[in-house]
Coordinates of C-alpha atoms in Angstrom, one line a residue:
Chain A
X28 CA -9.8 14.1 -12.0
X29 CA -9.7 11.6 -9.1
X30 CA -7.0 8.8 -10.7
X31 CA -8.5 6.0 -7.8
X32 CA -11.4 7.1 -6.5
X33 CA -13.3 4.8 -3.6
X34 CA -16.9 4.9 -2.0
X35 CA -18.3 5.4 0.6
X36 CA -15.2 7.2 2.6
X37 CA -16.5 6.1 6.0
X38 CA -19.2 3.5 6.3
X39 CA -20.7 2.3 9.8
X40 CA -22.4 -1.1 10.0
X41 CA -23.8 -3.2 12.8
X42 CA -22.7 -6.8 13.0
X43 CA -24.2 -9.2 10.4
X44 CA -24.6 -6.9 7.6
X45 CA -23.3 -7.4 4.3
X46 CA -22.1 -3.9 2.7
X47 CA -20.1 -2.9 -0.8
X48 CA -17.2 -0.9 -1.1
X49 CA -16.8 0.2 -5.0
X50 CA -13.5 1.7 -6.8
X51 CA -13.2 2.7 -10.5
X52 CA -9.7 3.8 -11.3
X53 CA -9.7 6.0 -15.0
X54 CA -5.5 5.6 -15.2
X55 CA -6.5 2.7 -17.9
X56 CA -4.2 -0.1 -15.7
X57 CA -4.5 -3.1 -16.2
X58 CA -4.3 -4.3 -12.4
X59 CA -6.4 -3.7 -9.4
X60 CA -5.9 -4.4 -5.8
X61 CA -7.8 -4.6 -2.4
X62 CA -5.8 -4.2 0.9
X63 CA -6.9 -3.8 4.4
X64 CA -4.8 -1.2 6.8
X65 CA -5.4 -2.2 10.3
X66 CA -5.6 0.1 13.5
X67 CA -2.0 -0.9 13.6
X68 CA -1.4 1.2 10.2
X69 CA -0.4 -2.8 8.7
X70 CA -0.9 -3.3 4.9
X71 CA -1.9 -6.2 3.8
X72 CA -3.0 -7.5 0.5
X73 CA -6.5 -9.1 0.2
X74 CA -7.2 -9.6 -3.6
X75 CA -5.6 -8.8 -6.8
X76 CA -7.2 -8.8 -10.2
X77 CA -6.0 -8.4 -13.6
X78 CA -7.8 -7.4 -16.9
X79 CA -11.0 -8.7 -15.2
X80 CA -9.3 -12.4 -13.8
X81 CA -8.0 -13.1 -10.1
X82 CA -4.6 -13.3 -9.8
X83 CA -3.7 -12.8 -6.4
X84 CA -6.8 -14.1 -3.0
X85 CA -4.6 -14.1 0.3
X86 CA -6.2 -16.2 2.9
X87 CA -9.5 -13.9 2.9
X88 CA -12.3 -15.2 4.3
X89 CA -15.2 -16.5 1.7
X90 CA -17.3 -13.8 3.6
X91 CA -15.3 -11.0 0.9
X92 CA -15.8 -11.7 -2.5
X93 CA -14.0 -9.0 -5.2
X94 CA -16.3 -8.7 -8.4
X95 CA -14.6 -6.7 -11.5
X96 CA -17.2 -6.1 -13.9
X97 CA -14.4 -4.1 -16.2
X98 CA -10.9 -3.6 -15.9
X99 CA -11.4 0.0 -14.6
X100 CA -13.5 -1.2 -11.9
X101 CA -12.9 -3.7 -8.9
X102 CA -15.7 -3.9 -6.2
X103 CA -15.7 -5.6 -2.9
X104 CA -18.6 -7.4 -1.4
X105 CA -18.2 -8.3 2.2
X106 CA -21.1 -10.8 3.7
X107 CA -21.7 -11.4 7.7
X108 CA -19.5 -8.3 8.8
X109 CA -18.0 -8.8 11.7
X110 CA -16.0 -6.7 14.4
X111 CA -12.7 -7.9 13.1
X112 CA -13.5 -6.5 9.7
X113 CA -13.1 -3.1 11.0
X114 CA -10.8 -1.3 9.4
X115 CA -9.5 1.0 6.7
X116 CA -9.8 -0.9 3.2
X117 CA -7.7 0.8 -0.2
X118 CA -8.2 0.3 -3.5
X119 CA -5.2 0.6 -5.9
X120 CA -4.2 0.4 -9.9
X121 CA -0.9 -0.7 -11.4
X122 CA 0.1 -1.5 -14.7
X123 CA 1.6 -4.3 -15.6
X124 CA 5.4 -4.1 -17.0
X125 CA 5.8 -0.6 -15.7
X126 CA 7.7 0.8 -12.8
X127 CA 5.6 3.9 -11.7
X128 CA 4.1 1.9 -8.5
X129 CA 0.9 1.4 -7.9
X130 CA -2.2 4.4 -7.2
X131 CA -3.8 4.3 -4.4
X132 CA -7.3 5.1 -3.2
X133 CA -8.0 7.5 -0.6
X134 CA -9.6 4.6 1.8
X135 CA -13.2 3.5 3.2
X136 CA -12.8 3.1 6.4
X137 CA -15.5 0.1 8.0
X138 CA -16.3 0.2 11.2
X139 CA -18.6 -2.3 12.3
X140 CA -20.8 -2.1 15.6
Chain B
X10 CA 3.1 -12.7 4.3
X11 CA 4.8 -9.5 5.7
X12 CA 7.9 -9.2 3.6
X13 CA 9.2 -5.7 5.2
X14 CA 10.2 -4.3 8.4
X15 CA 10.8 -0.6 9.0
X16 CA 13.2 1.0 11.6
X17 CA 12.7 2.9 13.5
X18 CA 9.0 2.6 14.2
X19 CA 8.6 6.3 14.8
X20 CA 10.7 9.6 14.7
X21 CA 10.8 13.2 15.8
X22 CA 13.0 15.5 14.2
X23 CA 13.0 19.3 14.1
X24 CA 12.3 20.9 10.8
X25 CA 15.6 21.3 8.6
X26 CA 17.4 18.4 10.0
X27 CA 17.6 14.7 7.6
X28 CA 15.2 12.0 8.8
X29 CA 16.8 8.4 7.8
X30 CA 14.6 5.3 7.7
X31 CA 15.6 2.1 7.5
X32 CA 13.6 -1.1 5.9
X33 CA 14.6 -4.9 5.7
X34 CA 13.6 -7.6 3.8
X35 CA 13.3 -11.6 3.7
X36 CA 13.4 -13.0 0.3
X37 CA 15.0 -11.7 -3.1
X38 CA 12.9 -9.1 -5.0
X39 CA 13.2 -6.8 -8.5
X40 CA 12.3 -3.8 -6.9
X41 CA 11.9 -2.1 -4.2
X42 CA 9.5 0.9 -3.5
X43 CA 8.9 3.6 -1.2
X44 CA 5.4 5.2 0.0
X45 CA 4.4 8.2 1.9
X46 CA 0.9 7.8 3.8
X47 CA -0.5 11.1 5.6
X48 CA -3.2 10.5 8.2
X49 CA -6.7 9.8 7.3
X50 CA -5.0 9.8 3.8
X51 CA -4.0 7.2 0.9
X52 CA -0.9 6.1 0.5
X53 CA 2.0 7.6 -2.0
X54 CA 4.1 6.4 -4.1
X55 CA 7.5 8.9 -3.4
X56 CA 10.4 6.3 -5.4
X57 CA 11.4 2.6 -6.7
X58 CA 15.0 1.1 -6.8
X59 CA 15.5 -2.1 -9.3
X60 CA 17.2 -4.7 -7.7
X61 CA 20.6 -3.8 -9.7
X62 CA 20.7 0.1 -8.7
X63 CA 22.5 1.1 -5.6
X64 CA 21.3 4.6 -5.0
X65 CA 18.7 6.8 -6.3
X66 CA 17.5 10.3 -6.1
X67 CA 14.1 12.3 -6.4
X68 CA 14.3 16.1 -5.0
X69 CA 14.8 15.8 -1.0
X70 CA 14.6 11.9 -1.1
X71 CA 18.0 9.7 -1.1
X72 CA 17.6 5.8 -1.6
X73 CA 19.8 3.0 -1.1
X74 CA 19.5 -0.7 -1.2
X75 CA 21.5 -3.0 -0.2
X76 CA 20.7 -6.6 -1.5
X77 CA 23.1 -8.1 0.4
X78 CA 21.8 -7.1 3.2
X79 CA 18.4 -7.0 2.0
X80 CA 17.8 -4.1 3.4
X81 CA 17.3 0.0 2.3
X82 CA 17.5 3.3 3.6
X83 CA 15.2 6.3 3.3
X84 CA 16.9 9.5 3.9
X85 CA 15.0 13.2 3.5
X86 CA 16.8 16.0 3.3
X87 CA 16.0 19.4 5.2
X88 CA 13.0 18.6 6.9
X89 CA 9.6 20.3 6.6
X90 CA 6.8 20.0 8.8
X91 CA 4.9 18.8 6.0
X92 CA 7.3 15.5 5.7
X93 CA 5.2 14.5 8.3
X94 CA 3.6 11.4 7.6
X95 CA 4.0 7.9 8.0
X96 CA 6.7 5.9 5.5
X97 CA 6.6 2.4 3.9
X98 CA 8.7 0.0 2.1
X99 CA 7.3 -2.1 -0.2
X100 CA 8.6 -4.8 -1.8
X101 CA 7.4 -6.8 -5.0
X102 CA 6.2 -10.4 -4.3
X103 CA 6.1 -13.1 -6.9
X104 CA 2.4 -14.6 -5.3
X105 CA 1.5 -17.2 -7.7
X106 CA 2.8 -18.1 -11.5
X107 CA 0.1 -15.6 -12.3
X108 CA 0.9 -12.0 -10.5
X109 CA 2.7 -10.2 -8.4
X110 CA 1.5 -7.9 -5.3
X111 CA 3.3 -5.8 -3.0
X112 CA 4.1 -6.4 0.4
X113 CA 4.7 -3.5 2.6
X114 CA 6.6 -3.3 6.2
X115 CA 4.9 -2.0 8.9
X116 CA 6.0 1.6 8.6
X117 CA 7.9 4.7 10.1
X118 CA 6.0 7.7 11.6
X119 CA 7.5 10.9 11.1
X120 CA 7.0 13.5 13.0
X121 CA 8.3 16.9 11.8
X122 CA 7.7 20.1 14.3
X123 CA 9.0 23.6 13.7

């Protein structure tokens, strides 16, 4: 009954590949997020959808593109990975005019070689 | 856009004693949230304050905020070795006319030994 579930949990890449992390949350919000933790444990917000739209891109590089086929899913595509991108990427839900917080993910943590 | 800062950045306590955190923010927000992360894990959510409360409760956890200060406290009572984790603020950021995100600090380690 995993509320934000993520995959893969680890994935390891070598420079120049493009991989996909997916997350499906079954909470029915109405929000999704991506946000990259760096080795530094810092949070920062990548991409922010609601009901299917973009609300929120923060300075990403075009190489990560967020695709939400559904509002219970929010996939991210990430093209020409490179070392930087290593890290550990979460996925979490909100809903919109509530004040529970958000659900998080349990991570996929990239590391690119 | 980092919007919190945490103090201290790490903390050892013994089990039993009260671990107090501290977080600060830049601009004016509704609320204000706190988040437990455990290693290797996802993170938390433990409380929220709106903007107009002073102090809240949940179990062990104490919060404050201070909005003229912009800042807030953490406090957990009676220690367990299972407290240990590391502890963000978060804070709700108006992005764009369309949504908001969170914005978290960059955390408190805690490190709880019995």
């Amino acid at each position: 009954d995993t509320a934000v579930s993520q995959t893969p949990k680890y994935l390891v890449t070598q420079m120049g590949n493009d991989k996909s992390i997916k997350c499906e949350q079954n909470l029915g919000h109405d929000t999704m997020y991506w946000y990259k933790q760096d080795s530094k444990k810092f949070l920062k917000i990548m991409f922010s959808y609601n009901n299917k739209e973009l609300i929120i891109n923060e300075t990403v590089p075009n190489r990560f593109s967020p695709k939400s086929p559904d509002k219970a899913h929010l996939n991210l595509h990430i093209n020409s990975l490179e070392l930087g991108d290593s890290a550990v990427y979460f996925c979490a839900s909100s809903q919109t005019g509530t004040v529970h917080g958000y659900t998080f993910g349990s991570g996929t943590r990239l590391t690119v070689v | 856009s980092q919007q919190g800062e945490e103090d201290p950045q790490a903390l050892s306590i013994q089990e039993g004693e009260n671990a107090t955190m501290n977080c600060s923010y830049k601009t004016s927000i509704n609320n204000l949230q706190w988040y437990r992360q455990n290693s290797g894990r996802g993170l938390v959510h433990l409380i929220l304050i709106r903007s107009n409360e002073r102090e809240k409760h949940s179990g062990r956890l104490r919060v404050t905020l201070d909005t003229s200060k912009k800042s807030s406290s953490l406090l957990i009572t009676a220690s367990r070795a299972a407290d240990t984790a590391s502890y963000f603020c978060a804070t709700d950021l108006q992005a764009n006319q369309a949504g908001t995100a969170l914005i978290f600090g960059k955390g408190t380690t805690l490190s709880v030994s019995s």
